[in-house]
Structures are given as structure tokens and as C-alpha cells.
mmCIF file of C-alpha atoms in Angstrom:
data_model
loop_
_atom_site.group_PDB
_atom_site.id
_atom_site.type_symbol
_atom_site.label_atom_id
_atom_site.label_comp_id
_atom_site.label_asym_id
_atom_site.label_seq_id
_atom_site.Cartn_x
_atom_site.Cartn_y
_atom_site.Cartn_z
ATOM 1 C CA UNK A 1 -31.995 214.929 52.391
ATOM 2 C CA UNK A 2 -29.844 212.261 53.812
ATOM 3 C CA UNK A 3 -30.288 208.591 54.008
ATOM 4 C CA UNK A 4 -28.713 205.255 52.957
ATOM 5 C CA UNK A 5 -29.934 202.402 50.599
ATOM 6 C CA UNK A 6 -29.068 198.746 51.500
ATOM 7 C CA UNK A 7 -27.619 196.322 48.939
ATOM 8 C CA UNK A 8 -28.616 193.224 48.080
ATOM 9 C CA UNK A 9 -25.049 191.928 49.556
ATOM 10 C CA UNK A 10 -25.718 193.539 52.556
ATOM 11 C CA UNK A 11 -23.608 197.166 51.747
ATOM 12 C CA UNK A 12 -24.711 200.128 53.207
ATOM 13 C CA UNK A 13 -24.139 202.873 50.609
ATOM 14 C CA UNK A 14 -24.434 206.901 52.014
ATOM 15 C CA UNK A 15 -27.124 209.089 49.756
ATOM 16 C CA UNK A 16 -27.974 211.991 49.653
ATOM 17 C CA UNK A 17 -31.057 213.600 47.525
ATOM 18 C CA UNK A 18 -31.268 216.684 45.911
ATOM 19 C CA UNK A 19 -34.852 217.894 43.952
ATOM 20 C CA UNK A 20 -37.439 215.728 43.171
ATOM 21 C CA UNK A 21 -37.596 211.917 43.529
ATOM 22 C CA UNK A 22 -39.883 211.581 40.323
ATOM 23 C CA UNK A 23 -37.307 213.739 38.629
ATOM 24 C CA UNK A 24 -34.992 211.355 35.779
ATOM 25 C CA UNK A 25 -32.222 210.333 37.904
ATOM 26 C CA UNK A 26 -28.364 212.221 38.498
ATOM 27 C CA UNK A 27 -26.283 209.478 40.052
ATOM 28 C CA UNK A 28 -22.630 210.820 41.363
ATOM 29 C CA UNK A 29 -20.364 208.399 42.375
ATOM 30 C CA UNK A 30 -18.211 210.087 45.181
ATOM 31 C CA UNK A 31 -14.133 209.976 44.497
ATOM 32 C CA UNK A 32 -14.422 208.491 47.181
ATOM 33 C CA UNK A 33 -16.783 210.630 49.355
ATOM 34 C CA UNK A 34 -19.860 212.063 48.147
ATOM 35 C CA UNK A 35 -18.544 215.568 49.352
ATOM 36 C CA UNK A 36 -15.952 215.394 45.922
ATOM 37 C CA UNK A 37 -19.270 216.747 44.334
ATOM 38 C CA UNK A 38 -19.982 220.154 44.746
ATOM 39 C CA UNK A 39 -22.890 221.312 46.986
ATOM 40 C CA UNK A 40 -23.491 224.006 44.510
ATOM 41 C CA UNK A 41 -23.446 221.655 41.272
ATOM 42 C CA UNK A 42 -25.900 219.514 43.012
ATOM 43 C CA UNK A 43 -28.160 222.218 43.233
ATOM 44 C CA UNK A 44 -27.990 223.750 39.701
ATOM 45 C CA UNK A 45 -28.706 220.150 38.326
ATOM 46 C CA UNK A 46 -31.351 219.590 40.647
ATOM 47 C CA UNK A 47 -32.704 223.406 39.653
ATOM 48 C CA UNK A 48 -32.826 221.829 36.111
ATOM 49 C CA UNK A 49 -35.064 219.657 36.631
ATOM 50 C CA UNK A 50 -33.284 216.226 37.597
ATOM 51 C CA UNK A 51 -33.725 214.125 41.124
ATOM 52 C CA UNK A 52 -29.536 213.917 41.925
ATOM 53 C CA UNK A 53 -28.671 211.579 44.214
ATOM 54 C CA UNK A 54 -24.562 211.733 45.641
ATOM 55 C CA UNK A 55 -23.302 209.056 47.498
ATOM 56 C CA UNK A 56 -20.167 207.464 49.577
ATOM 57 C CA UNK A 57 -18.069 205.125 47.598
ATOM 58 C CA UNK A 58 -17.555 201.821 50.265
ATOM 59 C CA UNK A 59 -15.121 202.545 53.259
ATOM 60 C CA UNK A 60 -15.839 206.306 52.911
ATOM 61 C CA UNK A 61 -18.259 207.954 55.019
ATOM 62 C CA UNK A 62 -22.047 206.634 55.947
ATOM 63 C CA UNK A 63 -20.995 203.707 53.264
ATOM 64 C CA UNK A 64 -20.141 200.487 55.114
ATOM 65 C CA UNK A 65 -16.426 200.445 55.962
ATOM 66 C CA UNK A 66 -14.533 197.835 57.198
ATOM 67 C CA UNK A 67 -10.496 197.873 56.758
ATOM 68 C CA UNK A 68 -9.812 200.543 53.745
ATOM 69 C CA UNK A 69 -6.366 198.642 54.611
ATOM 70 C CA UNK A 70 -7.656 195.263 53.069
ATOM 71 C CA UNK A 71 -10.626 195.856 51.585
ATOM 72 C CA UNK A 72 -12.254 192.397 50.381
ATOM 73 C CA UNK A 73 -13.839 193.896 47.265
ATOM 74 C CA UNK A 74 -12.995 194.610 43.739
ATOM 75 C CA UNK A 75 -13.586 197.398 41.342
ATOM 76 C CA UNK A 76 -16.157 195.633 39.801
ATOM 77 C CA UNK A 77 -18.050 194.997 43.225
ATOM 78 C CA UNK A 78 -17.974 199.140 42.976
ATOM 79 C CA UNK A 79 -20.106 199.483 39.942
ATOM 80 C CA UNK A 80 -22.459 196.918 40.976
ATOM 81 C CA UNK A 81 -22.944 199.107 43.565
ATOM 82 C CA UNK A 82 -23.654 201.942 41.521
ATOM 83 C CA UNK A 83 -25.947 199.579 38.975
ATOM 84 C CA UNK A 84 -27.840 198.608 41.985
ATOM 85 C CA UNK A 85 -28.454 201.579 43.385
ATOM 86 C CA UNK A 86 -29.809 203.283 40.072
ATOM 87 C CA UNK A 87 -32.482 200.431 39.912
ATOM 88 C CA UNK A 88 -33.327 200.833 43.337
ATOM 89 C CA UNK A 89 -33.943 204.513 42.710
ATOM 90 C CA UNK A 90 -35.916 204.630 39.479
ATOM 91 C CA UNK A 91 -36.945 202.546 37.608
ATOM 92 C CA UNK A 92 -35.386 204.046 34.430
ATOM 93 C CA UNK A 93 -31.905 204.218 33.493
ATOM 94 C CA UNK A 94 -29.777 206.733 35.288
ATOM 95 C CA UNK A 95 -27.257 209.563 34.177
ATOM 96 C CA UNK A 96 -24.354 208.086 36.087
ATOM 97 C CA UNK A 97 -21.739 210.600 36.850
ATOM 98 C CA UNK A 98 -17.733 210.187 38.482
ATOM 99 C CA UNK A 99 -15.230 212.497 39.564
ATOM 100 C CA UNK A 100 -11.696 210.770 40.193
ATOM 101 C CA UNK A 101 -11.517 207.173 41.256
ATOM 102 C CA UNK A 102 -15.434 207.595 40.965
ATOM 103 C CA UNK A 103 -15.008 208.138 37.479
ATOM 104 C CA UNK A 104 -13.194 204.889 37.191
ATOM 105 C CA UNK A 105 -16.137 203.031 39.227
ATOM 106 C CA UNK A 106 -18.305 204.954 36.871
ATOM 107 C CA UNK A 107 -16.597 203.468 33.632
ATOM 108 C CA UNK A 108 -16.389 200.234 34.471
ATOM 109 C CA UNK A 109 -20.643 200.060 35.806
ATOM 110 C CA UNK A 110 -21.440 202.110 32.423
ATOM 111 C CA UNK A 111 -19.572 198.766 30.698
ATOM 112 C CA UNK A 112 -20.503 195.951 32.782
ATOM 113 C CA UNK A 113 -24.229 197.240 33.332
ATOM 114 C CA UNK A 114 -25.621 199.334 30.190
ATOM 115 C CA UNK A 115 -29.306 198.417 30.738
ATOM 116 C CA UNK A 116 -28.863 200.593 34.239
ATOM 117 C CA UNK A 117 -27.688 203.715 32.484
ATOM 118 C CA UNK A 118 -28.526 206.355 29.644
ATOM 119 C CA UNK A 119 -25.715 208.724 29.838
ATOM 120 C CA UNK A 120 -22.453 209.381 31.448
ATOM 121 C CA UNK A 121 -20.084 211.970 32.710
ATOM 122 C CA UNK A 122 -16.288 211.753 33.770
ATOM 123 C CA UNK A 123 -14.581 214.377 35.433
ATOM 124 C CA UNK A 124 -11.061 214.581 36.397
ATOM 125 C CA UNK A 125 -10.228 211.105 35.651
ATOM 126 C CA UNK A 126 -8.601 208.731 32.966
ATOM 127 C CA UNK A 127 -9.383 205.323 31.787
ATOM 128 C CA UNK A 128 -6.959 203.302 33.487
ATOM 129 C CA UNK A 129 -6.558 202.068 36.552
ATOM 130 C CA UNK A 130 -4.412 203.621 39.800
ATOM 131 C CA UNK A 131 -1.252 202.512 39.589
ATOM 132 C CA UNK A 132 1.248 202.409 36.196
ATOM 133 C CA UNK A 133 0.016 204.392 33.339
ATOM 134 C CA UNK A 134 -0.328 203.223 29.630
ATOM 135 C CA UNK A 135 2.966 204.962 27.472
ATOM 136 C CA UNK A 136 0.460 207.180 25.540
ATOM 137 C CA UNK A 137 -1.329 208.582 28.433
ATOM 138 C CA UNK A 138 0.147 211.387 30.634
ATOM 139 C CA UNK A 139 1.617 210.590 34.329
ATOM 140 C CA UNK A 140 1.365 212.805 37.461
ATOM 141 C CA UNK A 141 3.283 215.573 37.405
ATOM 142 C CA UNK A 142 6.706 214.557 38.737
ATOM 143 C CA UNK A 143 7.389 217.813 40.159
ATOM 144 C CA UNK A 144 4.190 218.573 41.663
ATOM 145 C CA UNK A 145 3.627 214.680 43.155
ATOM 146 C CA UNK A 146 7.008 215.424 44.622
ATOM 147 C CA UNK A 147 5.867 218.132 46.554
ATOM 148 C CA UNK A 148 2.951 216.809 47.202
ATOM 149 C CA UNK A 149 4.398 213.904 49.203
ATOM 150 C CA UNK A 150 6.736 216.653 51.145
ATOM 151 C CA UNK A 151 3.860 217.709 52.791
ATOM 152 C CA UNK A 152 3.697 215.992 56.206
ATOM 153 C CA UNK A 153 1.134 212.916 57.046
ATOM 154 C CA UNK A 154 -1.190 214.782 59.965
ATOM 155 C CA UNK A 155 -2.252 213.075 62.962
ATOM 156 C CA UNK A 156 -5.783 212.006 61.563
ATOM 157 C CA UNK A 157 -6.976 212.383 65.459
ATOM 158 C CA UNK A 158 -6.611 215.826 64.856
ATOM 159 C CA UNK A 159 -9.294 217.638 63.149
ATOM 160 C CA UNK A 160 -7.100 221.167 62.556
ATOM 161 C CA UNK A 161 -4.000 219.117 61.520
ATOM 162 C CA UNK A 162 -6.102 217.231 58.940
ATOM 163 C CA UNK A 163 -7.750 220.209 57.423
ATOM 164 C CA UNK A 164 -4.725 222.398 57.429
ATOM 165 C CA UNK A 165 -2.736 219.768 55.522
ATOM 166 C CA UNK A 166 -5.771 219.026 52.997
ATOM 167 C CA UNK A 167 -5.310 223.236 52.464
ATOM 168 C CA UNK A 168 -1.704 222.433 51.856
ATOM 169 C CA UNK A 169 -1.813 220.053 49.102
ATOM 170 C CA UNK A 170 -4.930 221.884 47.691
ATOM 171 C CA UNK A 171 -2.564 224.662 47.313
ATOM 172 C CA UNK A 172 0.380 222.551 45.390
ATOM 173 C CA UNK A 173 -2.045 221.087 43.180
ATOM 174 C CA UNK A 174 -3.667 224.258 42.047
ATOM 175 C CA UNK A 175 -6.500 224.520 43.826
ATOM 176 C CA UNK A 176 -8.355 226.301 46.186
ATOM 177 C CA UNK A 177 -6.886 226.238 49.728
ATOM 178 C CA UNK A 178 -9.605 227.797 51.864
ATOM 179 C CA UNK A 179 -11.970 225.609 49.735
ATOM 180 C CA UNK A 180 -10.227 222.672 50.508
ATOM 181 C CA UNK A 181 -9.621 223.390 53.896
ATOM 182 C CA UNK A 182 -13.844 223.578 54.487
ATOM 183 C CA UNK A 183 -14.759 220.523 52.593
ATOM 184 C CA UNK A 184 -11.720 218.563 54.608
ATOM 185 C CA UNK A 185 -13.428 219.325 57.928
ATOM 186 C CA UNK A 186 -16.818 218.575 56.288
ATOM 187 C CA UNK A 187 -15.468 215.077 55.389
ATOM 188 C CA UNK A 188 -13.627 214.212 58.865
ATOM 189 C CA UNK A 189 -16.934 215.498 60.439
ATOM 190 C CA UNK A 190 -18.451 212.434 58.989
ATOM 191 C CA UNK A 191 -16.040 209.828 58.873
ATOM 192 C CA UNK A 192 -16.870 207.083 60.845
ATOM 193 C CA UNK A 193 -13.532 207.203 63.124
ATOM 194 C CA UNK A 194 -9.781 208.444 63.377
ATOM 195 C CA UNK A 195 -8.155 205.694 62.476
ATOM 196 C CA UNK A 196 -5.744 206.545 59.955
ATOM 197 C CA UNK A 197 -6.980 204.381 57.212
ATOM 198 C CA UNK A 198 -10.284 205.199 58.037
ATOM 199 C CA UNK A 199 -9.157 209.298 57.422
ATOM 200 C CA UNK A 200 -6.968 208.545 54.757
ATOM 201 C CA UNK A 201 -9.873 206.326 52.891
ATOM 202 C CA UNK A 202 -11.963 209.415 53.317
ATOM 203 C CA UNK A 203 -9.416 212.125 52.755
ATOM 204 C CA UNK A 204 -7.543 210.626 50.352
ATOM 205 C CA UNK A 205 -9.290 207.976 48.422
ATOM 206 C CA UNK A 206 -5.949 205.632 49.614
ATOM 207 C CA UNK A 207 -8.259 202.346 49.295
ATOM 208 C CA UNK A 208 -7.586 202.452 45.685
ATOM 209 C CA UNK A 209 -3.928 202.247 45.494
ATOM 210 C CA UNK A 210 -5.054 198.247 47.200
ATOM 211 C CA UNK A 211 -7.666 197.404 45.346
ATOM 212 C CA UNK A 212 -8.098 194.889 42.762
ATOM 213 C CA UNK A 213 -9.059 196.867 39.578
ATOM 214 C CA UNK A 214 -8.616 194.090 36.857
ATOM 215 C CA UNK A 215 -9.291 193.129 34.304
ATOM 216 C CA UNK A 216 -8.628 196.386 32.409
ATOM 217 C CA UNK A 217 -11.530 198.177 30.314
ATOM 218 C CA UNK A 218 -9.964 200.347 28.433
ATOM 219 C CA UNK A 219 -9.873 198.663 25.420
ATOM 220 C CA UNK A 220 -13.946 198.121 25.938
ATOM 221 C CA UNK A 221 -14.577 202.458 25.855
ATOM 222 C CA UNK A 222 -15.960 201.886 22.598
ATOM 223 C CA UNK A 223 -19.016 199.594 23.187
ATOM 224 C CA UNK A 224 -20.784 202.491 25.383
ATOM 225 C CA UNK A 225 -23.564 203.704 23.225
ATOM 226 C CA UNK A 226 -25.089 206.313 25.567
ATOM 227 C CA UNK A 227 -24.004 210.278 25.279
ATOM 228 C CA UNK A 228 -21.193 210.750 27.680
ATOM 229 C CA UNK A 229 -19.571 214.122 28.693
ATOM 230 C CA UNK A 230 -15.904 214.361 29.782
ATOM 231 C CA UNK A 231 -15.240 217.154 32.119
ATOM 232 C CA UNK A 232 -11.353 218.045 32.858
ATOM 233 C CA UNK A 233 -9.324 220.793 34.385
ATOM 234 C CA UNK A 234 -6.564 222.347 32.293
ATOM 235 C CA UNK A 235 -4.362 222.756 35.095
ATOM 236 C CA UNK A 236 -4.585 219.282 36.541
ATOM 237 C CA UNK A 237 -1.428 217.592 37.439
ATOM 238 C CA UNK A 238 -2.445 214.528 38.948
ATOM 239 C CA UNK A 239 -4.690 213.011 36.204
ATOM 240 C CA UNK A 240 -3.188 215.633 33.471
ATOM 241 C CA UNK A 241 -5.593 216.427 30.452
ATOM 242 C CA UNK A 242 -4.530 214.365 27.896
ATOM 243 C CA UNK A 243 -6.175 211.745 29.927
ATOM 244 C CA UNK A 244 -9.869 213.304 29.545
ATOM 245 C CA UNK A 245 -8.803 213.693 25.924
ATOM 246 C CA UNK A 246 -8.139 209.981 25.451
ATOM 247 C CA UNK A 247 -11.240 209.377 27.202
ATOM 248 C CA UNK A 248 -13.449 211.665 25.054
ATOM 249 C CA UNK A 249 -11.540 210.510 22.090
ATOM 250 C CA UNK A 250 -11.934 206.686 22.916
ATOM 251 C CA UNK A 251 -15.594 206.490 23.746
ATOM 252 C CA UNK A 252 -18.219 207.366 20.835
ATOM 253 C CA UNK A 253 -19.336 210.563 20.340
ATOM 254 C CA UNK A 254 -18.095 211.938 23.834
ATOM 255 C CA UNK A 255 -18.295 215.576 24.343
ATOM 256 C CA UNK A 256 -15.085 217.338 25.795
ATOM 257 C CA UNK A 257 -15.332 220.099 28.684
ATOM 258 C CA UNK A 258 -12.145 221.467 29.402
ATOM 259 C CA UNK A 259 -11.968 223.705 32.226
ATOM 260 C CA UNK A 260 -9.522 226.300 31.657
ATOM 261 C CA UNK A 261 -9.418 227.461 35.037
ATOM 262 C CA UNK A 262 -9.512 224.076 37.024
ATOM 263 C CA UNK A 263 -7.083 221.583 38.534
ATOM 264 C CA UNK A 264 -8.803 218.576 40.099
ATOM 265 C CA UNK A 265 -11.524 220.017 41.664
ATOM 266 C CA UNK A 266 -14.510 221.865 40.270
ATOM 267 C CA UNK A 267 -14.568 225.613 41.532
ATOM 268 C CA UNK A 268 -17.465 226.994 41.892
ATOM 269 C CA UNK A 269 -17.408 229.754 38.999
ATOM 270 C CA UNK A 270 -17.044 226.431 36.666
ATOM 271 C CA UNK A 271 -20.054 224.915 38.016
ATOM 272 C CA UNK A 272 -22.529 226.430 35.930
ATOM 273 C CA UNK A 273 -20.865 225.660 32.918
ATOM 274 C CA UNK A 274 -20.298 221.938 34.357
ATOM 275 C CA UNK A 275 -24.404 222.059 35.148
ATOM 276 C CA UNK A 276 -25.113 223.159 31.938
ATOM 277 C CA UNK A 277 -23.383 220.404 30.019
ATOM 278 C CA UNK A 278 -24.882 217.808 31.987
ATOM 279 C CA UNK A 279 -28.125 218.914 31.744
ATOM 280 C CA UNK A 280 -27.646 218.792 27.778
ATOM 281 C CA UNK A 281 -27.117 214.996 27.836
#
């Protein structure tokens, strides 16, 4: 089931529900559209028994957007979001969940608001934000980033251009094309025009690499005191594994998932192993 919820500041945030509402709570930040989580992982949590909500990240699909180009919020503003969503939900503290740059959102709103949240999962992210990476922590792949960027810029007006390049760099990065070609059309069904930000925001998550992400919270990983799960893909070369390790290592107690077969996204035979952990928290 689709819908919105309406925050205090006057953000629209995109939901949508899967299982039932009186269920304890499965909040997943989108990285940066809800579509980065899995239809099928959705599903399996909801078949376990939890009420999981996804949702659009701002300037990404039925979330407000105004200019991804200059948006006029921070990181922080982000995991309010999430905080105040979770309270408008249930009344009881949610498992918050992120998957990329939604994992980052999710870090910072597990810090900033603990009362809102009672466990945590991060998948496919690090705990830094975009832009220069700490010495110890592994970069992109050089190699890989540099074909990445060979791959042309499509004309976002152009549905078949835009999912036949998100198949491209699906396929560079170790994923799966046809996949990736599907959930790209999903998202530019949805996206709330052409305009290339407006794609790219959606596509691409490209909001981040202008948004204010400071102060850092690394160095804070170790006040969160509820279980947390880190979930990463072997194979990744954009947020390589040694960043979930530092994670895992860095907050208390974390569990690590490694995915051996995995690159950014979650395939679907990983999914019930993903489900499965969750569920455990």
C-alpha cells in the first residue's frame, strides 16, 4: 500500500507499507529511492511478522523535491525525517534500516535520535560521508569508477536511454544488468519529471555529492546501544568491504553479513539470508 506522511516542517515523505500496521515497525530509508529496497526483501520481513514501511529519501520520488541541484537541507534534516516518521508510525521504537546514502541518513538519525529506534541495519555503506575518504577506509575502485564514468550521461527525457545506461553501469559494477535495467524504469516511472537533476536525484542519488553532511559522526559509532546488523557485498567496488567491516567493528556488538555473491545491490538469492538476519535483531 502506498501513501505519504507529512512532516511537521511541511515535507512530504513517499511510504509504502508492507504487512501489518500493528506489526513492530521495519523502517528503510531509500538510497535515495525507496525502490533501492528489494520488493522481495520487503515481503520476507513482512512474512516474519514485522509492519515494513520503505520510503523516498527528499528530492526522490513521491518525497517533496525541489532543486536536487541546491537542495536547502542538511544531512541531519534527513534523519529527522526518518525520527519523525518512526513516531508517527508507532508508537514504539523502530528497526531503522539504510542501504547506501540511506545508510548514512540511517547512522546519523540512530545517533542524533536513540529514543526513536531499537535496532539498526546498514547495507552497502560506510561511515563517512560522500566525498574524501578517511586513510584507513577503502576508496572506490579506481578502475571500475573509471569505467563507470565512460559510460555516457543519457538523455533523462528518454525512458529507454535511461534504463539501458542504468543496465550498463549495473553491469561494470557487478551487478545484475537485466535487474537493473527493470528497477531503472520502475524509478523513472515515478519520478516526478525529466529534468536531469530531477532523474539523476532519482537514478543516481547525485543530491548527495551537494549536500551538507557535517559535522562528521564517525567518531560517535560507539554510543549506539541498540543491536545493529551490517550487511555488505564482497564484490562491491564503490563502497568496498572494508568499509562494512569498520562499521561493524566500530559500533558495539554489530553483527557482520557479508554477501559473498553481492556488489551493491542485494540479489534476490541473498535476500533470504538478508531477511533472516534482520528478523534476528
Amino acid at each position: 500500500m502506498t501513501g505519504s506522511f507529512r512532516t511537521s516542517g511541511g515535507v512530504t515523505l513517499g511510504v509504502e507499507h508492507f504487512g501489518d500496521a500493528s506489526a513492530p515497525l521495519v523502517l528503510l530509508a531509500g538510497g535515495t529511492t525507496m525502490l533501492s529496497w528489494p520488493d522481495a526483501l520487503c515481503e520476507a520481513l513482512a512474512r516474519g511478522g514485522r509492519h515494513v514501511v520503505r520510503y523516498d529519501l527528499r528530492d526522490s520520488g513521491a518525497s517533496t523535491t525541489v532543486d536536487p541541484e541546491a537542495p536547502a537541507y542538511t544531512l541531519r534534516d534527513l534523519a529527522a525525517d526518518a525520527a519523525e516518521l518512526a513516531r508517527g508510525l508507532d508508537e514504539r521504537p523502530a528497526h531503522l534500516a539504510g542501504v547506501g546514502v540511506g545508510g548514512m541518513v540511517a547512522q546519523v538519525a540512530a545517533l542524533d535520535h536513540p529514543d526513536a529506534f531499537s535496532a539498526l541495519t546498514l547495507v552497502g555503506t560506510r561511515p563517512v560521508a560522500p566525498g574524501p575518504v578517511d586513510a584507513d577506509l577503502p576508496d572506490h575502485d579506481g578502475a571500475v569508477m573509471g569505467r563507470l564514468f565512460s559510460v555516457p550521461m543519457p538523455d533523462w527525457s528518454d525512458r529507454a536511454a535511461v534504463v539501458a545506461s542504468a543496465a550498463a553501469k549495473a553491469e561494470v559494477l557487478g551487478n545484475d544488468p537485466e535487474a537493473a535495467r527493470t528497477l531503472a524504469g520502475r524509478i523513472f516511472d515515478r519520478t516526478p519529471g525529466t529534468g536531469p537533476a530531477v532523474q539523476m536525484a532519482n537514478q543516481m542519488g547525485m543530491v548527495f555529492s551537494r549536500l551538507d553532511c557535517a559535522p562528521r559522526w564517525r567518531e560517535r559509532l560507539a554510543e549506539l546501544a541498540v543491536p545493529a546488523l551490517v550487511v555488505h557485498g564482497r564484490r562491491d567496488p564503490f563502497f568496498p568491504l572494508g568499509n562494512g567491516e569498520a562499521l561493524a567493528r566500530e559500533i558495539p556488538d554489530a553483527q557482520l553479513l557479508v554477501l559473498d555473491d553481492a556488489s551493491t545491490a542485494i540479489p534476490d538469492s541473498a535476500v533470504p539470508e538478508v531477511a533472516s538476519a534482520m528478523l534476528a535483531l
